[in-house]
Amino acid sequence: MGKGGPPVSAEQSSLPHRVALISLHTSPLAQAGGGDAGGMNVYVAQTARRLADRGVQVEIFTRATGSDQPPVVHWHPGVLVRHVVAGPFEGLDKIDLPGQLCSFTAGVLRAEAAREPGHYDLVHSHYWLSGQVGYLAKDRWAVPLVHSAHTLAKVKNAALADGDRPEPFGRVVGEEQVVVEADRLVANTATEARELIELYGADPARVDVVAPGVDTDVFRPGDRSRARARLGLPADARLIVFAGRIQPLKAPDVLVRALGELHRRSPDDRWRLVVVGGVSGSVTTSPDSLRELAAAEGVADRLEFRPPVAPELLAEYFRAADVVGVPSHNESFGLVALEAQAVGTPVVAAARGGLTVAVRDDESGLLLPGHDARDWADALGRICRDAALRERLSAGAVRQAAAFSWEHTVEKLLDTYRRAIADAAAARHPGRSVPAGTGERVGSR
């Protein structure tokens, strides 16, 4: 697990020429923080660009969500984004997307059919819906399939928030199918790798652990006062920031309740919670429901909503904060926590999933075992009030984030790609070593 077989030989070390990335339900061009756009968007965008910078031609297939979207966008040198028409442009929830799999798959296969045989060396699918498309493309194109789950239905259903709806059985079956069909599986953490193995029966030899990274050119330390002035936030506030989609899984309500607890304990302190993000998923968690909760807690005037923003501005929100709260019920990794730490802001996070990897307890932030508002108020209050603690955690946060880079992520992904191609070639030609990236296939058209 994380090793995934024998070391890649020098003969097998050449890069794949072309990779098809499938990200059906969300585009890397979309603004993260609202709708279905989140950490996966960032992951696909960052890895695609860096793969292209290494000389790999990347084509990203995503579903068109607007009539004004061009069929093909030359987004970055070496990266094409293809908008595939599948279903209505608007008004289609993620739970309705399985009904458009056939249409989307036809569009993907049609794009490849216009090329010379053997155009792609590999397919990398992101999320289970894309995996369904990916394993059909794998069979049609006779290339290996690498799959990243990003989230798993069985894990999410075991940690549902109040009012959230469970993932449907169809998704569970779909994920099980993709685990069987994929040549290699990419997990964000060792915990996710174990979940794939124990809950889905994945072959440990086919699971690679590849941690996401953080863009430290964008998310870097800066002046808190200047950031607050730029964002129009009070200079003297004890400022807590939440960034992400507003949905039960992300649990922003926990921070609202903690804000109420902090206000009751010390009403003279200028507590402020800023929520940066848009509505996603179940309507049981929305700005209106959070406002109602804040009113019940007596802190309606201390809660503020800001829309999703580009990474450069998001970094300013993190710089402005005394602390960033990440109370998610589950995260496969938790990029927000890593990005906040990269600017030097401590994080209070739930000890769930990948957050236990992204945050080092009492070194770069604080990890909490549950979601009790009193415990969250204790942790948030400690960091906001104790300057020495905040300074220590801030230094640790920068060190923690520095251990993760997108360059390292892509290097590990390329190892996975090489191994997948080499294994597929070995299956086609038993006993003969075939260098990766030569166009050899496991089957024929």
CSV table of C-alpha atoms in Angstrom, one decimal:
chain,number,residue,atom,x,y,z
A,1,MET,CA,0.0,0.0,0.0
A,2,GLY,CA,1.6,3.2,-1.1
A,3,LYS,CA,4.4,1.2,-2.8
A,4,GLY,CA,2.1,-0.6,-5.3
A,5,GLY,CA,4.6,-3.2,-6.6
A,6,PRO,CA,8.2,-3.3,-7.6
A,7,PRO,CA,10.1,-0.1,-8.3
A,8,VAL,CA,9.8,1.4,-11.8
A,9,SER,CA,12.9,0.5,-13.8
A,10,ALA,CA,14.9,3.0,-15.8
A,11,GLU,CA,13.5,1.4,-18.9
A,12,GLN,CA,10.0,2.1,-17.8
A,13,SER,CA,10.7,5.7,-16.6
A,14,SER,CA,9.6,7.6,-19.7
A,15,LEU,CA,6.5,9.8,-19.4
A,16,PRO,CA,3.1,8.9,-20.8
A,17,HIS,CA,2.5,11.0,-23.9
A,18,ARG,CA,-1.2,11.7,-23.5
A,19,VAL,CA,-3.5,11.3,-20.6
A,20,ALA,CA,-7.3,11.7,-20.6
A,21,LEU,CA,-8.6,13.1,-17.3
A,22,ILE,CA,-12.3,12.5,-16.7
A,23,SER,CA,-14.0,14.9,-14.2
A,24,LEU,CA,-17.7,14.5,-15.2
A,25,HIS,CA,-19.6,16.4,-12.5
A,26,THR,CA,-17.3,19.3,-11.9
A,27,SER,CA,-15.0,21.3,-14.1
A,28,PRO,CA,-11.5,22.5,-13.1
A,29,LEU,CA,-12.5,25.8,-14.6
A,30,ALA,CA,-15.4,26.3,-12.0
A,31,GLN,CA,-15.0,28.5,-9.0
A,32,ALA,CA,-14.4,26.2,-5.9
A,33,GLY,CA,-16.5,26.8,-2.9
A,34,GLY,CA,-20.0,26.6,-4.2
A,35,GLY,CA,-22.3,24.0,-5.9
A,36,ASP,CA,-20.4,20.8,-6.6
A,37,ALA,CA,-17.0,22.6,-7.0
A,38,GLY,CA,-14.6,22.0,-4.2
A,39,GLY,CA,-11.2,20.4,-3.5
A,40,MET,CA,-11.5,18.1,-6.4
A,41,ASN,CA,-11.6,21.0,-8.8
A,42,VAL,CA,-8.4,22.3,-7.3
A,43,TYR,CA,-6.8,18.9,-7.4
A,44,VAL,CA,-7.7,18.3,-11.1
A,45,ALA,CA,-6.6,21.8,-12.1
A,46,GLN,CA,-3.3,21.8,-10.2
A,47,THR,CA,-2.2,18.3,-11.3
A,48,ALA,CA,-3.3,18.8,-14.9
A,49,ARG,CA,-1.2,22.0,-15.3
A,50,ARG,CA,1.8,20.4,-13.7
A,51,LEU,CA,1.6,17.2,-15.7
A,52,ALA,CA,1.6,19.4,-18.8
A,53,ASP,CA,4.6,21.3,-17.5
A,54,ARG,CA,6.4,18.0,-17.3
A,55,GLY,CA,5.6,17.3,-21.0
A,56,VAL,CA,2.4,15.2,-20.7
A,57,GLN,CA,-0.4,16.2,-23.0
A,58,VAL,CA,-3.6,16.4,-20.9
A,59,GLU,CA,-7.2,16.4,-22.1
A,60,ILE,CA,-9.9,17.0,-19.4
A,61,PHE,CA,-13.4,15.8,-20.1
A,62,THR,CA,-16.1,17.5,-18.1
A,63,ARG,CA,-19.9,18.0,-18.5
A,64,ALA,CA,-21.0,21.2,-20.2
A,65,THR,CA,-23.1,23.3,-17.8
A,66,GLY,CA,-23.8,26.3,-20.1
A,67,SER,CA,-24.7,26.9,-23.7
A,68,ASP,CA,-22.0,29.6,-23.9
A,69,GLN,CA,-19.2,27.2,-23.0
A,70,PRO,CA,-17.0,26.4,-26.0
A,71,PRO,CA,-16.6,22.7,-26.8
A,72,VAL,CA,-12.8,23.0,-26.3
A,73,VAL,CA,-10.8,25.3,-24.1
A,74,HIS,CA,-7.1,25.6,-24.5
A,75,TRP,CA,-6.7,26.3,-20.8
A,76,HIS,CA,-2.9,26.0,-20.2
A,77,PRO,CA,-0.1,25.0,-22.5
A,78,GLY,CA,-0.6,21.3,-23.0
A,79,VAL,CA,-4.0,21.1,-21.3
A,80,LEU,CA,-7.3,21.0,-23.2
A,81,VAL,CA,-10.7,21.1,-21.4
A,82,ARG,CA,-13.5,19.4,-23.4
A,83,HIS,CA,-17.1,20.4,-22.5
A,84,VAL,CA,-19.2,17.4,-23.3
A,85,VAL,CA,-22.9,18.0,-23.7
A,86,ALA,CA,-24.9,15.5,-21.6
A,87,GLY,CA,-28.3,16.5,-20.3
A,88,PRO,CA,-29.6,20.0,-19.6
A,89,PHE,CA,-27.1,22.7,-19.0
A,90,GLU,CA,-28.9,23.9,-15.8
A,91,GLY,CA,-31.1,22.5,-13.1
A,92,LEU,CA,-29.4,19.1,-13.0
A,93,ASP,CA,-28.4,18.0,-9.5
A,94,LYS,CA,-25.5,15.7,-8.9
A,95,ILE,CA,-27.9,12.9,-7.9
A,96,ASP,CA,-29.4,13.1,-11.3
A,97,LEU,CA,-26.1,12.7,-13.2
A,98,PRO,CA,-26.1,8.9,-13.3
A,99,GLY,CA,-28.9,9.2,-15.9
A,100,GLN,CA,-26.6,11.1,-18.2
A,101,LEU,CA,-23.7,8.7,-18.0
A,102,CYS,CA,-24.5,7.1,-21.4
A,103,SER,CA,-24.7,10.5,-23.1
A,104,PHE,CA,-21.5,11.7,-21.5
A,105,THR,CA,-19.6,8.5,-22.3
A,106,ALA,CA,-20.7,8.7,-25.9
A,107,GLY,CA,-19.3,12.2,-26.1
A,108,VAL,CA,-16.0,11.1,-24.6
A,109,LEU,CA,-15.7,8.1,-27.0
A,110,ARG,CA,-16.7,10.2,-29.9
A,111,ALA,CA,-13.8,12.6,-29.3
A,112,GLU,CA,-11.3,9.8,-29.2
A,113,ALA,CA,-12.7,8.2,-32.3
A,114,ALA,CA,-11.8,11.3,-34.3
A,115,ARG,CA,-8.1,10.6,-33.5
A,116,GLU,CA,-5.7,8.1,-34.7
A,117,PRO,CA,-5.8,4.7,-32.9
A,118,GLY,CA,-3.7,4.8,-29.7
A,119,HIS,CA,-4.1,8.5,-29.0
A,120,TYR,CA,-4.2,8.2,-25.2
A,121,ASP,CA,-1.8,6.2,-23.1
A,122,LEU,CA,-3.9,6.2,-20.0
A,123,VAL,CA,-7.3,7.3,-18.4
A,124,HIS,CA,-7.4,8.9,-15.0
A,125,SER,CA,-10.9,9.3,-13.6
A,126,HIS,CA,-11.9,11.4,-10.7
A,127,TYR,CA,-15.0,10.5,-8.5
A,128,TRP,CA,-17.1,7.4,-9.0
A,129,LEU,CA,-19.3,8.9,-11.8
A,130,SER,CA,-16.1,9.5,-13.9
A,131,GLY,CA,-14.9,6.1,-13.0
A,132,GLN,CA,-18.0,4.6,-14.6
A,133,VAL,CA,-17.0,6.4,-17.8
A,134,GLY,CA,-13.4,5.6,-17.3
A,135,TYR,CA,-13.7,1.9,-17.3
A,136,LEU,CA,-15.7,1.9,-20.5
A,137,ALA,CA,-13.1,4.1,-22.1
A,138,LYS,CA,-10.4,1.8,-20.8
A,139,ASP,CA,-12.0,-1.2,-22.6
A,140,ARG,CA,-12.7,0.7,-25.8
A,141,TRP,CA,-9.3,2.3,-26.0
A,142,ALA,CA,-7.3,-0.6,-24.6
A,143,VAL,CA,-5.5,1.5,-22.1
A,144,PRO,CA,-5.0,1.3,-18.3
A,145,LEU,CA,-7.4,3.1,-15.9
A,146,VAL,CA,-6.2,5.0,-12.9
A,147,HIS,CA,-8.9,6.1,-10.5
A,148,SER,CA,-9.1,8.7,-7.7
A,149,ALA,CA,-12.3,8.3,-5.6
A,150,HIS,CA,-11.9,11.6,-3.6
A,151,THR,CA,-14.9,10.6,-1.4
A,152,LEU,CA,-16.4,7.2,-0.7
A,153,ALA,CA,-20.1,6.5,-0.1
A,154,LYS,CA,-19.6,3.9,2.6
A,155,VAL,CA,-17.4,6.3,4.5
A,156,LYS,CA,-19.7,9.2,4.1
A,157,ASN,CA,-22.8,7.2,5.1
A,158,ALA,CA,-21.0,6.1,8.3
A,159,ALA,CA,-20.5,9.7,9.4
A,160,LEU,CA,-23.7,11.5,8.3
A,161,ALA,CA,-24.5,14.9,9.7
A,162,ASP,CA,-27.9,15.6,11.1
A,163,GLY,CA,-30.3,16.4,8.3
A,164,ASP,CA,-28.0,15.1,5.6
A,165,ARG,CA,-29.2,12.4,3.2
A,166,PRO,CA,-27.2,9.2,2.7
A,167,GLU,CA,-25.5,8.4,-0.5
A,168,PRO,CA,-27.7,6.1,-2.6
A,169,PHE,CA,-27.1,2.4,-3.0
A,170,GLY,CA,-26.5,2.9,-6.7
A,171,ARG,CA,-23.4,4.9,-5.9
A,172,VAL,CA,-22.1,2.2,-3.6
A,173,VAL,CA,-22.5,-0.4,-6.3
A,174,GLY,CA,-20.9,2.0,-8.9
A,175,GLU,CA,-17.9,2.5,-6.6
A,176,GLU,CA,-17.5,-1.2,-6.1
A,177,GLN,CA,-17.5,-1.7,-9.9
A,178,VAL,CA,-14.8,1.0,-10.4
A,179,VAL,CA,-12.6,-0.5,-7.7
A,180,VAL,CA,-12.7,-3.8,-9.6
A,181,GLU,CA,-12.1,-2.4,-13.0
A,182,ALA,CA,-9.3,0.2,-12.2
A,183,ASP,CA,-5.8,-0.9,-12.9
A,184,ARG,CA,-4.6,1.4,-10.1
A,185,LEU,CA,-6.3,3.3,-7.3
A,186,VAL,CA,-5.0,6.6,-6.0
A,187,ALA,CA,-5.8,7.3,-2.3
A,188,ASN,CA,-5.2,10.7,-0.7
A,189,THR,CA,-4.1,9.1,2.6
A,190,ALA,CA,-3.2,5.8,4.2
A,191,THR,CA,-6.6,5.9,5.9
A,192,GLU,CA,-8.4,6.2,2.6
A,193,ALA,CA,-6.2,3.3,1.2
A,194,ARG,CA,-7.3,1.2,4.1
A,195,GLU,CA,-11.0,2.1,3.5
A,196,LEU,CA,-10.6,1.0,-0.2
A,197,ILE,CA,-9.1,-2.3,0.9
A,198,GLU,CA,-11.3,-3.1,3.9
A,199,LEU,CA,-14.7,-1.6,2.7
A,200,TYR,CA,-14.4,-2.2,-1.0
A,201,GLY,CA,-12.1,-5.2,-1.3
A,202,ALA,CA,-9.4,-3.4,-3.3
A,203,ASP,CA,-6.2,-5.3,-4.0
A,204,PRO,CA,-3.5,-3.6,-1.7
A,205,ALA,CA,-0.9,-4.0,-4.4
A,206,ARG,CA,-3.0,-1.8,-6.7
A,207,VAL,CA,-3.5,1.1,-4.2
A,208,ASP,CA,-1.1,4.0,-4.2
A,209,VAL,CA,-1.1,6.7,-1.5
A,210,VAL,CA,-0.5,10.1,-3.1
A,211,ALA,CA,-1.2,13.2,-0.9
A,212,PRO,CA,-2.5,16.4,-2.5
A,213,GLY,CA,-0.5,19.5,-2.3
A,214,VAL,CA,-0.8,23.3,-1.7
A,215,ASP,CA,0.2,26.1,-4.0
A,216,THR,CA,2.6,28.1,-1.8
A,217,ASP,CA,3.0,30.7,-4.5
A,218,VAL,CA,-0.6,31.8,-3.7
A,219,PHE,CA,-1.1,30.6,-0.1
A,220,ARG,CA,1.8,32.2,1.7
A,221,PRO,CA,2.1,34.3,4.9
A,222,GLY,CA,1.2,38.0,4.8
A,223,ASP,CA,0.1,40.9,7.0
A,224,ARG,CA,-3.1,40.3,8.9
A,225,SER,CA,-4.0,43.9,9.3
A,226,ARG,CA,-3.5,44.6,5.6
A,227,ALA,CA,-5.7,41.6,4.7
A,228,ARG,CA,-8.5,42.8,7.0
A,229,ALA,CA,-8.4,46.3,5.5
A,230,ARG,CA,-8.5,44.9,2.0
A,231,LEU,CA,-11.5,42.7,2.9
A,232,GLY,CA,-13.3,45.4,4.9
A,233,LEU,CA,-13.1,43.4,8.1
A,234,PRO,CA,-12.7,44.9,11.6
A,235,ALA,CA,-9.1,45.3,12.7
A,236,ASP,CA,-9.9,44.4,16.3
A,237,ALA,CA,-12.2,41.4,15.7
A,238,ARG,CA,-11.5,38.0,17.0
A,239,LEU,CA,-12.0,36.5,13.6
A,240,ILE,CA,-13.0,32.9,12.7
A,241,VAL,CA,-13.1,32.0,9.0
A,242,PHE,CA,-14.9,29.0,7.4
A,243,ALA,CA,-14.3,28.4,3.7
A,244,GLY,CA,-16.1,25.8,1.7
A,245,ARG,CA,-19.4,24.6,0.4
A,246,ILE,CA,-22.4,25.3,2.7
A,247,GLN,CA,-23.7,21.8,3.3
A,248,PRO,CA,-24.3,19.4,6.2
A,249,LEU,CA,-21.1,17.4,5.5
A,250,LYS,CA,-18.9,20.6,6.1
A,251,ALA,CA,-20.8,21.4,9.3
A,252,PRO,CA,-20.6,25.2,9.4
A,253,ASP,CA,-23.5,25.1,11.9
A,254,VAL,CA,-20.9,23.8,14.5
A,255,LEU,CA,-19.0,27.0,14.2
A,256,VAL,CA,-22.2,29.1,14.5
A,257,ARG,CA,-23.0,27.3,17.8
A,258,ALA,CA,-19.5,27.7,19.0
A,259,LEU,CA,-19.7,31.4,18.1
A,260,GLY,CA,-22.8,31.6,20.3
A,261,GLU,CA,-21.0,29.9,23.2
A,262,LEU,CA,-18.0,32.3,22.9
A,263,HIS,CA,-20.3,35.3,22.9
A,264,ARG,CA,-22.1,34.1,26.1
A,265,ARG,CA,-18.8,33.5,27.8
A,266,SER,CA,-17.3,36.9,26.9
A,267,PRO,CA,-19.9,39.2,25.3
A,268,ASP,CA,-17.5,42.2,25.3
A,269,ASP,CA,-15.1,40.5,22.9
A,270,ARG,CA,-15.7,41.3,19.2
A,271,TRP,CA,-16.2,37.7,18.0
A,272,ARG,CA,-16.8,37.4,14.2
A,273,LEU,CA,-17.5,34.4,12.0
A,274,VAL,CA,-17.1,34.9,8.2
A,275,VAL,CA,-18.4,32.1,6.0
A,276,VAL,CA,-16.8,32.1,2.5
A,277,GLY,CA,-18.7,29.8,0.2
A,278,GLY,CA,-21.9,28.9,-1.6
A,279,VAL,CA,-24.8,26.5,-1.1
A,280,SER,CA,-24.3,22.8,-2.0
A,281,GLY,CA,-26.1,19.6,-1.4
A,282,SER,CA,-29.0,19.3,0.9
A,283,VAL,CA,-31.0,22.5,1.5
A,284,THR,CA,-31.1,21.7,5.3
A,285,THR,CA,-27.9,23.8,5.6
A,286,SER,CA,-28.1,27.1,3.8
A,287,PRO,CA,-27.2,30.8,4.6
A,288,ASP,CA,-30.8,31.3,5.8
A,289,SER,CA,-30.8,28.3,8.1
A,290,LEU,CA,-27.4,29.4,9.5
A,291,ARG,CA,-28.8,33.0,10.0
A,292,GLU,CA,-31.7,31.5,11.9
A,293,LEU,CA,-29.4,29.5,14.0
A,294,ALA,CA,-27.2,32.6,14.7
A,295,ALA,CA,-30.3,34.5,15.7
A,296,ALA,CA,-31.3,31.8,18.2
A,297,GLU,CA,-27.7,31.9,19.5
A,298,GLY,CA,-27.8,35.7,19.9
A,299,VAL,CA,-25.0,36.3,17.4
A,300,ALA,CA,-26.9,37.2,14.2
A,301,ASP,CA,-24.8,40.4,14.0
A,302,ARG,CA,-21.5,38.5,14.3
A,303,LEU,CA,-22.1,36.2,11.4
A,304,GLU,CA,-21.2,37.3,7.8
A,305,PHE,CA,-21.4,35.5,4.5
A,306,ARG,CA,-19.1,36.1,1.6
A,307,PRO,CA,-19.3,34.4,-1.9
A,308,PRO,CA,-16.8,31.9,-3.1
A,309,VAL,CA,-13.6,33.6,-4.3
A,310,ALA,CA,-10.6,32.9,-6.4
A,311,PRO,CA,-7.5,31.4,-4.7
A,312,GLU,CA,-5.6,34.7,-4.4
A,313,LEU,CA,-8.5,36.3,-2.5
A,314,LEU,CA,-9.2,33.2,-0.4
A,315,ALA,CA,-5.6,33.4,0.8
A,316,GLU,CA,-6.4,36.9,2.0
A,317,TYR,CA,-9.3,35.7,4.0
A,318,PHE,CA,-7.0,33.1,5.6
A,319,ARG,CA,-4.4,35.8,6.4
A,320,ALA,CA,-7.1,38.0,7.9
A,321,ALA,CA,-8.3,35.2,10.3
A,322,ASP,CA,-7.1,34.5,13.8
A,323,VAL,CA,-8.2,30.9,13.2
A,324,VAL,CA,-9.8,28.8,10.5
A,325,GLY,CA,-12.4,26.3,11.4
A,326,VAL,CA,-12.8,23.0,9.5
A,327,PRO,CA,-15.5,21.0,11.3
A,328,SER,CA,-16.3,18.6,8.5
A,329,HIS,CA,-17.9,15.3,9.4
A,330,ASN,CA,-15.6,13.7,6.9
A,331,GLU,CA,-12.8,14.8,4.5
A,332,SER,CA,-10.8,12.6,2.2
A,333,PHE,CA,-8.0,15.1,2.8
A,334,GLY,CA,-9.0,18.7,3.6
A,335,LEU,CA,-7.3,21.1,1.2
A,336,VAL,CA,-8.8,24.2,3.0
A,337,ALA,CA,-6.9,23.2,6.1
A,338,LEU,CA,-3.7,22.9,4.2
A,339,GLU,CA,-4.2,26.2,2.4
A,340,ALA,CA,-5.0,28.0,5.6
A,341,GLN,CA,-1.9,26.6,7.3
A,342,ALA,CA,0.3,27.7,4.3
A,343,VAL,CA,-0.5,31.3,5.1
A,344,GLY,CA,0.4,30.8,8.7
A,345,THR,CA,-3.1,30.6,10.2
A,346,PRO,CA,-3.8,27.9,12.8
A,347,VAL,CA,-6.6,25.5,12.1
A,348,VAL,CA,-9.2,23.9,14.4
A,349,ALA,CA,-10.4,20.8,12.6
A,350,ALA,CA,-12.5,17.7,13.3
A,351,ALA,CA,-10.3,14.6,13.7
A,352,ARG,CA,-11.9,13.0,10.7
A,353,GLY,CA,-10.4,11.3,7.6
A,354,GLY,CA,-7.7,13.2,5.9
A,355,LEU,CA,-7.8,16.1,8.3
A,356,THR,CA,-5.8,14.0,10.7
A,357,VAL,CA,-3.0,14.1,8.1
A,358,ALA,CA,-3.4,17.7,6.9
A,359,VAL,CA,-3.3,19.1,10.5
A,360,ARG,CA,-0.8,18.2,13.2
A,361,ASP,CA,-2.5,18.4,16.6
A,362,ASP,CA,-1.0,21.0,18.9
A,363,GLU,CA,1.7,21.8,16.3
A,364,SER,CA,-0.1,23.4,13.4
A,365,GLY,CA,-3.6,23.6,14.9
A,366,LEU,CA,-6.0,21.7,17.1
A,367,LEU,CA,-7.9,18.5,16.3
A,368,LEU,CA,-11.2,17.8,18.1
A,369,PRO,CA,-12.7,14.3,18.4
A,370,GLY,CA,-16.3,15.5,18.1
A,371,HIS,CA,-18.6,18.4,17.3
A,372,ASP,CA,-19.7,19.7,20.7
A,373,ALA,CA,-20.1,23.5,20.5
A,374,ARG,CA,-18.5,23.9,23.9
A,375,ASP,CA,-15.4,22.0,22.9
A,376,TRP,CA,-15.1,24.0,19.7
A,377,ALA,CA,-15.6,27.3,21.6
A,378,ASP,CA,-12.8,26.2,24.0
A,379,ALA,CA,-10.4,25.5,21.1
A,380,LEU,CA,-11.3,28.5,19.0
A,381,GLY,CA,-11.1,30.8,22.1
A,382,ARG,CA,-7.7,29.5,23.2
A,383,ILE,CA,-6.2,30.3,19.8
A,384,CYS,CA,-7.8,33.7,19.5
A,385,ARG,CA,-6.9,34.9,23.0
A,386,ASP,CA,-3.5,33.3,23.6
A,387,ALA,CA,-1.0,35.2,21.4
A,388,ALA,CA,1.9,32.9,22.3
A,389,LEU,CA,-0.1,29.8,21.4
A,390,ARG,CA,-1.2,31.4,18.2
A,391,GLU,CA,2.3,32.3,17.3
A,392,ARG,CA,3.6,28.8,18.0
A,393,LEU,CA,0.9,27.2,16.0
A,394,SER,CA,1.3,29.7,13.2
A,395,ALA,CA,5.0,28.7,12.8
A,396,GLY,CA,4.0,25.1,12.9
A,397,ALA,CA,1.3,25.6,10.3
A,398,VAL,CA,3.8,27.0,7.8
A,399,ARG,CA,6.1,24.1,8.4
A,400,GLN,CA,3.2,21.6,8.0
A,401,ALA,CA,2.1,23.0,4.7
A,402,ALA,CA,5.6,23.1,3.4
A,403,ALA,CA,5.7,19.3,3.6
A,404,PHE,CA,3.0,19.1,0.9
A,405,SER,CA,3.6,20.3,-2.7
A,406,TRP,CA,1.8,19.8,-6.0
A,407,GLU,CA,5.1,19.0,-7.6
A,408,HIS,CA,5.6,16.1,-5.2
A,409,THR,CA,2.0,15.0,-5.9
A,410,VAL,CA,2.5,15.0,-9.6
A,411,GLU,CA,5.8,13.1,-9.3
A,412,LYS,CA,4.0,10.4,-7.3
A,413,LEU,CA,1.1,10.4,-9.9
A,414,LEU,CA,3.6,9.9,-12.7
A,415,ASP,CA,5.1,6.9,-10.8
A,416,THR,CA,1.5,5.5,-10.7
A,417,TYR,CA,1.0,6.2,-14.4
A,418,ARG,CA,4.3,4.5,-15.4
A,419,ARG,CA,3.5,1.5,-13.3
A,420,ALA,CA,0.0,1.2,-14.7
A,421,ILE,CA,1.2,1.4,-18.3
A,422,ALA,CA,4.1,-1.0,-17.6
A,423,ASP,CA,1.8,-3.5,-15.9
A,424,ALA,CA,-0.7,-3.3,-18.8
A,425,ALA,CA,2.1,-3.8,-21.3
A,426,ALA,CA,3.4,-6.8,-19.3
A,427,ALA,CA,0.0,-8.3,-19.4
A,428,ARG,CA,-0.1,-8.0,-23.2
A,429,HIS,CA,3.4,-9.2,-23.7
A,430,PRO,CA,4.2,-11.7,-20.8
A,431,GLY,CA,7.9,-11.9,-20.2
A,432,ARG,CA,8.8,-8.8,-22.2
A,433,SER,CA,9.6,-5.4,-20.6
A,434,VAL,CA,7.9,-2.6,-22.5
A,435,PRO,CA,8.8,1.0,-21.6
A,436,ALA,CA,5.9,3.2,-20.5
A,437,GLY,CA,4.7,5.8,-22.9
A,438,THR,CA,5.4,3.8,-26.1
A,439,GLY,CA,1.8,3.4,-27.1
A,440,GLU,CA,1.6,-0.3,-26.3
A,441,ARG,CA,-1.9,-1.4,-25.4
A,442,VAL,CA,-3.4,-4.2,-23.3
A,443,GLY,CA,-5.9,-4.9,-26.1
A,444,SER,CA,-6.8,-3.8,-29.6
A,445,ARG,CA,-9.4,-1.6,-31.1
